[in-house]
Amino acid sequence: MSSFDEVYRIARAIPRGRVTSYGRIARMMERPLSPKGVGWAMSQCPDDVPWQRVVGAQGDVRTDSRADMPEGVQRAMLEAEGVRFDTKGRVQMQAHLWDPAQSD
DNA sequence: CCATTGACGAAGA
DNA sequence: TTCTTCGCCAATG
């Protein structure tokens, strides 16, 4: 299994309404990638991966910088599954961070 | 092989 | 709290 496949396997396990960060995924791996490595993998993930549930360590939406992706899409998708944002436009990590131990 | 560019993140000012 | 700087690592030309 390649490192990228492991990134996708972990991302697919994130439940609806929960989020995690690039760096956390990096550390969950058997052979850790750098956070940027995970970001690169996510930039070309398969369609069945819930990419919107992966945000920056402080809850930042990072996909708005991409020209091929309309701004606001990630936030809209997350809000549609119940994720709340703070006044600065960041995900309320305290409330939505995914804890694999609970897995729900 | 070298330089540059990311869907990053921690540390310091 | 916001802004810079720097390390990280895979991909691309």
XYZ file of N, CA, C and O (backbone and C1' of nucleotides) in Angstrom:
598
model
N 0.847 -1.212 0.000
C 0.000 0.000 0.000
C 0.873 1.249 0.000
O 1.790 1.376 0.793
N 0.609 2.159 -0.909
C 1.405 3.387 -0.965
C 0.981 4.348 0.146
O -0.085 4.186 0.741
N 1.839 5.311 0.401
C 1.513 6.293 1.440
C 0.230 7.035 1.113
O -0.598 7.286 1.991
N 0.054 7.341 -0.166
C -1.149 8.073 -0.548
C -2.395 7.249 -0.278
O -3.410 7.748 0.188
N -2.326 5.951 -0.565
C -3.491 5.099 -0.330
C -3.837 5.080 1.154
O -4.998 5.007 1.533
N -2.802 5.142 1.987
C -3.068 5.131 3.424
C -3.748 6.441 3.829
O -4.632 6.459 4.685
N -3.358 7.542 3.217
C -3.985 8.834 3.501
C -5.479 8.726 3.162
O -6.339 9.124 3.942
N -5.770 8.160 1.999
C -7.169 8.043 1.574
C -7.954 7.090 2.474
O -9.120 7.313 2.760
N -7.306 6.029 2.924
C -7.977 5.057 3.794
C -8.391 5.744 5.095
O -9.509 5.560 5.582
N -7.491 6.543 5.642
C -7.788 7.250 6.887
C -8.881 8.293 6.669
O -9.828 8.396 7.447
N -8.774 9.056 5.584
C -9.762 10.101 5.302
C -11.156 9.515 5.131
O -12.143 10.075 5.598
N -11.225 8.353 4.493
C -12.544 7.722 4.282
C -13.186 7.275 5.584
O -14.401 7.056 5.640
N -12.386 7.175 6.641
C -12.917 6.704 7.931
C -13.490 7.843 8.773
O -14.086 7.618 9.821
N -13.315 9.085 8.318
C -13.836 10.224 9.088
C -15.359 10.257 8.963
O -15.887 10.293 7.858
N -16.061 10.219 10.106
C -17.534 10.217 10.112
C -18.116 11.561 9.681
O -17.439 12.594 9.765
N -19.369 11.552 9.270
C -20.079 12.788 8.923
C -20.074 13.718 10.113
O -20.218 13.275 11.254
N -19.908 15.011 9.868
C -19.963 15.977 10.958
C -18.694 16.072 11.781
O -18.635 16.805 12.760
N -17.677 15.311 11.395
C -16.400 15.348 12.119
C -15.324 15.784 11.148
O -15.461 15.614 9.936
N -14.230 16.320 11.681
C -13.120 16.746 10.838
C -11.792 16.373 11.481
O -11.742 16.069 12.676
N -10.732 16.390 10.705
C -9.398 16.169 11.247
C -8.476 17.036 10.400
O -8.920 17.674 9.453
N -7.198 17.066 10.763
C -6.283 17.944 10.028
C -5.252 17.160 9.224
O -5.067 15.959 9.429
N -4.606 17.849 8.324
C -3.568 17.229 7.482
C -2.482 16.656 8.390
O -2.045 15.518 8.214
N -2.075 17.444 9.363
C -1.012 17.012 10.258
C -1.398 15.807 11.088
O -0.571 14.918 11.339
N -2.652 15.748 11.548
C -3.087 14.603 12.358
C -3.085 13.337 11.512
O -2.675 12.276 11.970
N -3.544 13.444 10.273
C -3.530 12.278 9.391
C -2.084 11.834 9.214
O -1.768 10.649 9.292
N -1.199 12.817 9.026
C 0.216 12.498 8.824
C 0.739 11.659 9.983
O 1.471 10.689 9.779
N 0.361 12.004 11.201
C 0.862 11.271 12.365
C 0.152 9.945 12.628
O 0.625 9.121 13.398
N -1.002 9.753 12.027
C -1.736 8.495 12.231
C -1.136 7.388 11.376
O -1.366 6.206 11.614
N -0.350 7.774 10.374
C 0.212 6.798 9.451
C 1.342 5.958 10.039
O 2.058 6.393 10.919
N 1.475 4.762 9.521
C 2.549 3.868 9.968
C 3.887 4.542 9.696
O 4.749 4.601 10.555
N 4.033 5.013 8.461
C 5.246 5.753 8.098
C 4.793 7.170 7.790
O 4.351 7.442 6.668
N 4.837 8.045 8.797
C 4.346 9.421 8.688
C 4.878 10.204 7.491
O 6.034 10.087 7.107
N 3.970 10.972 6.906
C 4.346 11.863 5.811
C 4.391 13.232 6.483
O 3.919 13.404 7.591
N 4.923 14.219 5.786
C 4.890 15.575 6.332
C 3.457 16.059 6.087
O 2.761 15.520 5.233
N 3.020 17.072 6.828
C 1.670 17.601 6.610
C 1.510 18.018 5.151
O 0.449 17.844 4.552
N 2.565 18.559 4.568
C 2.490 18.976 3.171
C 2.328 17.767 2.256
O 1.676 17.850 1.232
N 2.926 16.675 2.643
C 2.805 15.466 1.841
C 1.344 15.043 1.816
O 0.816 14.629 0.782
N 0.677 15.132 2.965
C -0.735 14.764 3.045
C -1.551 15.736 2.199
O -2.466 15.342 1.485
N -1.193 17.004 2.272
C -1.901 18.018 1.488
C -1.796 17.718 0.007
O -2.754 17.842 -0.743
N -0.610 17.272 -0.412
C -0.411 16.956 -1.814
C -1.285 15.758 -2.210
O -1.923 15.744 -3.252
N -1.332 14.782 -1.330
C -2.141 13.587 -1.605
C -3.615 13.982 -1.722
O -4.314 13.539 -2.624
N -4.081 14.830 -0.816
C -5.480 15.245 -0.832
C -5.829 16.053 -2.070
O -6.963 16.046 -2.533
N -4.829 16.749 -2.630
C -5.104 17.567 -3.813
C -5.432 16.714 -5.027
O -5.901 17.216 -6.034
N -5.143 15.426 -4.925
C -5.459 14.555 -6.059
C -6.143 13.278 -5.585
O -5.891 12.194 -6.096
N -7.011 13.425 -4.572
C -7.687 12.248 -4.030
C -8.817 11.749 -4.928
O -9.388 12.516 -5.701
N -9.124 10.453 -4.806
C -10.215 9.831 -5.575
C -11.548 10.468 -5.191
O -11.668 11.039 -4.107
N -12.550 10.333 -6.037
C -13.850 10.949 -5.790
C -14.602 10.418 -4.565
O -15.463 11.095 -4.027
N -14.261 9.210 -4.134
C -14.992 8.649 -2.993
C -14.403 9.049 -1.635
O -14.827 8.548 -0.614
N -13.440 9.957 -1.649
C -12.835 10.408 -0.392
C -13.520 11.705 0.075
O -13.651 12.643 -0.706
N -13.972 11.753 1.344
C -14.634 12.955 1.889
C -13.602 14.030 2.206
O -13.363 14.348 3.381
N -13.013 14.599 1.175
C -11.941 15.576 1.315
C -12.322 16.807 2.124
O -11.480 17.448 2.734
N -13.605 17.139 2.119
C -14.022 18.345 2.850
C -13.827 18.225 4.355
O -13.829 19.211 5.069
N -13.676 16.987 4.851
C -13.503 16.805 6.299
C -12.066 16.943 6.757
O -11.756 16.710 7.931
N -11.173 17.292 5.856
C -9.774 17.492 6.223
C -9.469 18.988 6.129
O -9.569 19.578 5.054
N -9.144 19.589 7.276
C -8.872 21.031 7.325
C -7.521 21.299 7.975
O -6.827 20.359 8.385
N -7.165 22.569 8.105
C -5.887 22.903 8.728
C -5.940 22.608 10.220
O -7.022 22.442 10.779
N -4.805 22.548 10.861
C -4.724 22.207 12.284
C -5.542 23.147 13.170
O -6.017 22.765 14.232
N -5.714 24.405 12.739
C -6.480 25.375 13.530
C -7.901 25.534 12.978
O -8.572 26.516 13.285
N -8.327 24.611 12.151
C -9.675 24.671 11.603
C -9.798 25.505 10.344
O -10.909 25.834 9.914
N -8.656 25.841 9.738
C -8.698 26.658 8.522
C -9.078 25.863 7.277
O -8.605 24.758 7.067
N -9.938 26.475 6.447
C -10.301 25.871 5.172
C -9.177 26.266 4.226
O -8.865 27.442 4.087
N -8.524 25.313 3.615
C -7.377 25.612 2.749
C -7.674 25.499 1.263
O -6.831 25.780 0.430
N -8.858 25.055 0.910
C -9.157 24.821 -0.504
C -9.545 26.063 -1.296
O -9.623 26.030 -2.506
N -9.786 27.180 -0.596
C -10.189 28.395 -1.311
C -9.077 28.989 -2.164
O -9.320 29.845 -2.999
N -7.845 28.547 -1.925
C -6.728 29.097 -2.695
C -6.611 28.457 -4.074
O -5.839 28.881 -4.912
N -7.392 27.414 -4.281
C -7.327 26.722 -5.574
C -8.233 27.360 -6.611
O -9.409 27.565 -6.378
N -7.677 27.622 -7.783
C -8.429 28.253 -8.859
C -9.509 27.330 -9.412
O -10.561 27.779 -9.844
N -9.239 26.014 -9.377
C -10.197 25.065 -9.951
C -11.312 24.680 -8.985
O -12.089 23.789 -9.247
N -11.347 25.360 -7.843
C -12.387 25.039 -6.882
C -13.009 26.325 -6.351
O -12.352 27.086 -5.647
N -14.274 26.599 -6.690
C -14.974 27.802 -6.254
C -14.859 28.022 -4.748
O -15.006 27.082 -3.966
N -14.618 29.240 -4.353
C -14.487 29.550 -2.938
C -15.783 29.297 -2.183
O -16.863 29.552 -2.690
N -15.642 28.784 -0.979
C -16.820 28.557 -0.150
C -17.431 27.184 -0.259
O -18.285 26.819 0.552
N -16.991 26.397 -1.217
C -17.581 25.069 -1.421
C -17.354 24.153 -0.219
O -18.275 23.509 0.268
N -16.101 24.111 0.266
C -15.800 23.222 1.386
C -16.624 23.582 2.623
O -17.190 22.731 3.282
N -16.703 24.883 2.903
C -17.476 25.309 4.071
C -18.947 24.926 3.933
O -19.572 24.438 4.863
N -19.472 25.113 2.729
C -20.880 24.789 2.500
C -21.133 23.298 2.707
O -22.132 22.904 3.317
N -20.221 22.481 2.218
C -20.398 21.031 2.360
C -20.348 20.625 3.825
O -21.116 19.772 4.281
N -19.444 21.246 4.582
C -19.329 20.906 5.998
C -20.553 21.379 6.785
O -21.071 20.651 7.635
N -21.008 22.571 6.491
C -22.177 23.082 7.214
C -23.388 22.204 6.923
O -24.250 22.017 7.775
N -23.417 21.654 5.709
C -24.535 20.789 5.322
C -24.571 19.513 6.165
O -25.605 18.864 6.269
N -23.420 19.145 6.749
C -23.422 17.946 7.586
C -23.317 18.303 9.064
O -22.933 17.484 9.893
N -23.633 19.567 9.381
C -23.694 19.974 10.777
C -22.463 20.575 11.419
O -22.451 20.834 12.619
N -21.413 20.809 10.640
C -20.194 21.381 11.223
C -20.369 22.892 11.393
O -20.799 23.578 10.466
N -20.038 23.382 12.575
C -20.189 24.820 12.856
C -18.846 25.555 12.732
O -17.788 24.998 13.003
N -18.932 26.824 12.325
C -17.730 27.660 12.167
C -17.755 28.809 13.148
O -18.823 29.223 13.604
N -16.558 29.349 13.470
C -16.524 30.492 14.386
C -16.616 31.782 13.567
O -16.720 31.747 12.348
N -16.558 32.904 14.250
C -16.711 34.190 13.565
C -15.590 34.503 12.581
O -15.742 35.354 11.715
N -14.465 33.819 12.722
C -13.352 34.076 11.809
C -13.339 33.090 10.644
O -12.357 33.002 9.914
N -14.408 32.316 10.516
C -14.487 31.379 9.401
C -13.722 30.092 9.577
O -13.427 29.403 8.608
N -13.385 29.775 10.819
C -12.667 28.520 11.058
C -13.583 27.500 11.714
O -14.493 27.872 12.465
N -13.332 26.221 11.432
C -14.145 25.160 12.016
C -13.944 25.161 13.531
O -12.836 25.376 14.013
N -15.005 24.928 14.270
C -14.901 24.851 15.730
C -14.345 23.467 16.048
O -15.097 22.527 16.315
N -13.023 23.373 16.015
C -12.340 22.109 16.238
C -12.722 21.427 17.549
O -12.898 20.216 17.613
N -12.842 22.214 18.593
C -13.179 21.668 19.907
C -14.451 20.817 19.837
O -14.568 19.794 20.503
N -15.370 21.226 18.983
C -16.646 20.522 18.887
C -16.686 19.422 17.827
O -17.451 18.471 17.933
N -15.860 19.535 16.815
C -15.934 18.570 15.715
C -14.725 17.697 15.426
O -14.769 16.856 14.536
N -13.625 17.915 16.146
C -12.437 17.116 15.876
C -12.720 15.623 16.039
O -13.296 15.197 17.033
N -12.320 14.857 15.047
C -12.573 13.407 15.039
C -11.644 12.674 15.996
O -10.438 12.834 15.930
N -12.240 11.876 16.887
C -11.443 11.070 17.811
C -11.626 9.616 17.387
O -12.667 9.014 17.640
N -10.628 9.036 16.711
C -10.687 7.664 16.200
C -11.112 6.666 17.267
O -11.714 5.629 16.966
N -10.829 6.958 18.512
C -11.178 6.048 19.603
C -12.689 5.888 19.709
O -13.191 4.825 20.059
N -13.413 6.961 19.408
C -14.868 6.883 19.478
C -15.448 6.499 18.125
O -16.496 5.901 18.037
N -14.734 6.880 17.092
C -15.104 6.492 15.739
C -16.530 6.772 15.331
O -17.134 6.031 14.574
N -17.138 7.843 15.839
C -18.506 8.159 15.397
C -18.727 9.654 15.256
O -18.174 10.450 15.921
P 20.984 12.441 -8.520
O 21.238 13.961 -8.819
C 22.509 14.376 -9.325
C 22.394 15.826 -9.705
C 21.828 16.653 -8.557
O 22.524 17.892 -8.478
C 20.434 16.871 -10.469
P 22.252 18.858 -7.255
O 21.274 19.947 -7.889
C 21.756 20.786 -8.927
C 20.750 21.884 -9.223
C 20.190 22.543 -7.954
O 20.029 23.938 -8.190
C 18.418 21.604 -9.202
P 19.432 24.898 -7.041
O 17.987 25.213 -7.647
C 17.884 25.741 -8.961
C 16.449 26.163 -9.230
C 15.815 26.907 -8.060
O 15.027 27.981 -8.573
C 14.591 24.914 -8.513
P 14.138 28.879 -7.560
O 12.696 28.246 -7.738
C 12.213 27.983 -9.049
C 10.804 27.429 -8.981
C 9.937 28.074 -7.887
O 8.642 28.304 -8.433
C 9.976 25.738 -7.597
P 7.596 29.244 -7.643
O 6.467 28.197 -7.301
C 6.014 27.325 -8.327
C 5.152 26.228 -7.737
C 4.218 26.707 -6.617
O 2.945 26.107 -6.807
C 5.459 24.871 -5.882
P 1.642 26.884 -6.311
O 1.809 26.786 -4.728
C 0.781 26.293 -3.879
C 0.507 24.837 -4.135
C -0.327 24.182 -3.038
O -1.074 23.114 -3.584
C 1.860 23.264 -3.035
P -2.672 23.239 -3.819
O -3.404 23.110 -2.426
C -3.570 24.211 -1.530
C -4.072 23.678 -0.212
C -3.219 22.559 0.374
O -3.167 22.694 1.778
C -5.422 21.775 -0.028
P -1.986 23.616 2.380
O -1.656 22.932 3.779
C -1.815 21.534 3.966
C -1.058 21.106 5.206
C -1.525 21.797 6.476
O -1.527 20.851 7.540
C 0.759 22.228 6.122
P -1.959 21.356 9.041
O -0.585 21.778 9.708
C 0.437 20.800 9.833
C 1.513 21.296 10.772
C 0.967 22.051 11.994
O 1.826 21.785 13.082
C 2.399 23.463 10.782
P 1.349 22.023 14.609
O 2.711 22.466 15.309
C 3.915 21.791 14.955
C 5.080 22.722 15.203
C 4.933 23.502 16.500
O 6.187 23.495 17.174
C 5.232 24.998 14.679
P 6.274 24.205 18.606
O 7.182 25.465 18.226
C 8.247 25.302 17.304
C 8.922 26.637 17.068
C 8.973 27.513 18.316
O 10.218 28.209 18.331
C 7.828 28.645 16.584
P 10.605 29.019 19.673
O 10.717 30.498 19.070
C 11.413 30.703 17.837
C 11.172 32.114 17.331
C 11.204 33.185 18.415
O 11.878 34.332 17.894
C 9.166 33.296 17.258
P 12.255 35.556 18.851
O 11.560 36.789 18.116
C 11.590 36.878 16.686
C 10.692 38.025 16.231
C 10.659 39.206 17.198
O 10.542 40.409 16.468
C 8.481 38.349 16.964
P -7.062 34.310 19.926
O -7.122 35.791 19.365
C -6.304 36.876 19.886
C -5.790 37.705 18.734
C -5.691 36.910 17.437
O -5.986 37.761 16.341
C -3.539 37.638 18.073
P -6.285 37.150 14.846
O -5.129 37.797 13.955
C -4.862 39.179 14.071
C -3.536 39.515 13.415
C -3.313 38.823 12.060
O -2.776 39.778 11.157
C -1.519 38.341 13.502
P -2.512 39.397 9.603
O -0.927 39.243 9.570
C -0.124 40.294 10.089
C 1.342 39.957 9.951
C 1.710 39.248 8.639
O 2.906 39.822 8.124
C 2.417 37.939 10.487
P 3.478 39.458 6.665
O 4.939 38.900 6.990
C 5.151 38.240 8.206
C 6.617 38.011 8.464
C 7.393 37.352 7.326
O 8.771 37.679 7.435
C 6.997 35.778 9.080
P 9.821 37.085 6.345
O 10.284 35.735 7.057
C 10.682 35.779 8.420
C 11.218 34.418 8.853
C 11.924 33.630 7.744
O 13.085 33.021 8.292
C 10.153 32.354 8.643
P 14.124 32.314 7.273
O 13.818 30.798 7.624
C 13.791 30.415 9.003
C 13.305 28.988 9.122
C 13.906 28.049 8.072
O 14.313 26.859 8.720
C 11.557 27.899 8.050
P 15.230 25.827 7.922
O 14.401 24.475 8.110
C 14.014 24.093 9.432
C 12.993 22.974 9.352
C 13.375 21.878 8.349
O 13.102 20.620 8.930
C 11.258 22.751 7.807
P 13.586 19.311 8.120
O 12.230 18.772 7.476
C 11.127 18.486 8.322
C 9.882 18.217 7.482
C 10.182 17.329 6.277
O 9.718 16.009 6.489
C 8.847 19.238 5.665
P 10.574 14.844 5.773
O 9.774 14.700 4.401
C 8.392 14.362 4.428
C 7.837 14.446 3.030
C 8.737 13.809 1.973
O 7.928 13.228 0.972
C 8.282 15.980 1.365
P 8.353 11.901 0.234
O 7.368 11.922 -1.022
C 5.980 12.131 -0.778
C 5.364 12.870 -1.941
C 5.811 12.338 -3.295
O 4.675 12.229 -4.134
C 6.240 14.664 -3.163
P 4.875 11.582 -5.561
O 4.779 12.869 -6.492
C 3.663 13.729 -6.343
C 3.791 14.916 -7.286
C 4.173 14.546 -8.718
O 3.328 15.295 -9.576
C 5.656 16.176 -7.862
P 3.345 14.915 -11.149
O 4.070 16.178 -11.775
C 3.767 17.478 -11.272
C 4.675 18.512 -11.900
C 5.151 18.162 -13.311
O 5.010 19.307 -14.141
C 6.987 18.680 -11.940
P 5.227 19.149 -15.748
O 6.468 20.097 -16.069
C 6.437 21.469 -15.655
C 7.800 22.087 -15.866
C 8.427 21.727 -17.228
O 9.197 22.828 -17.711
C 9.853 21.008 -15.494
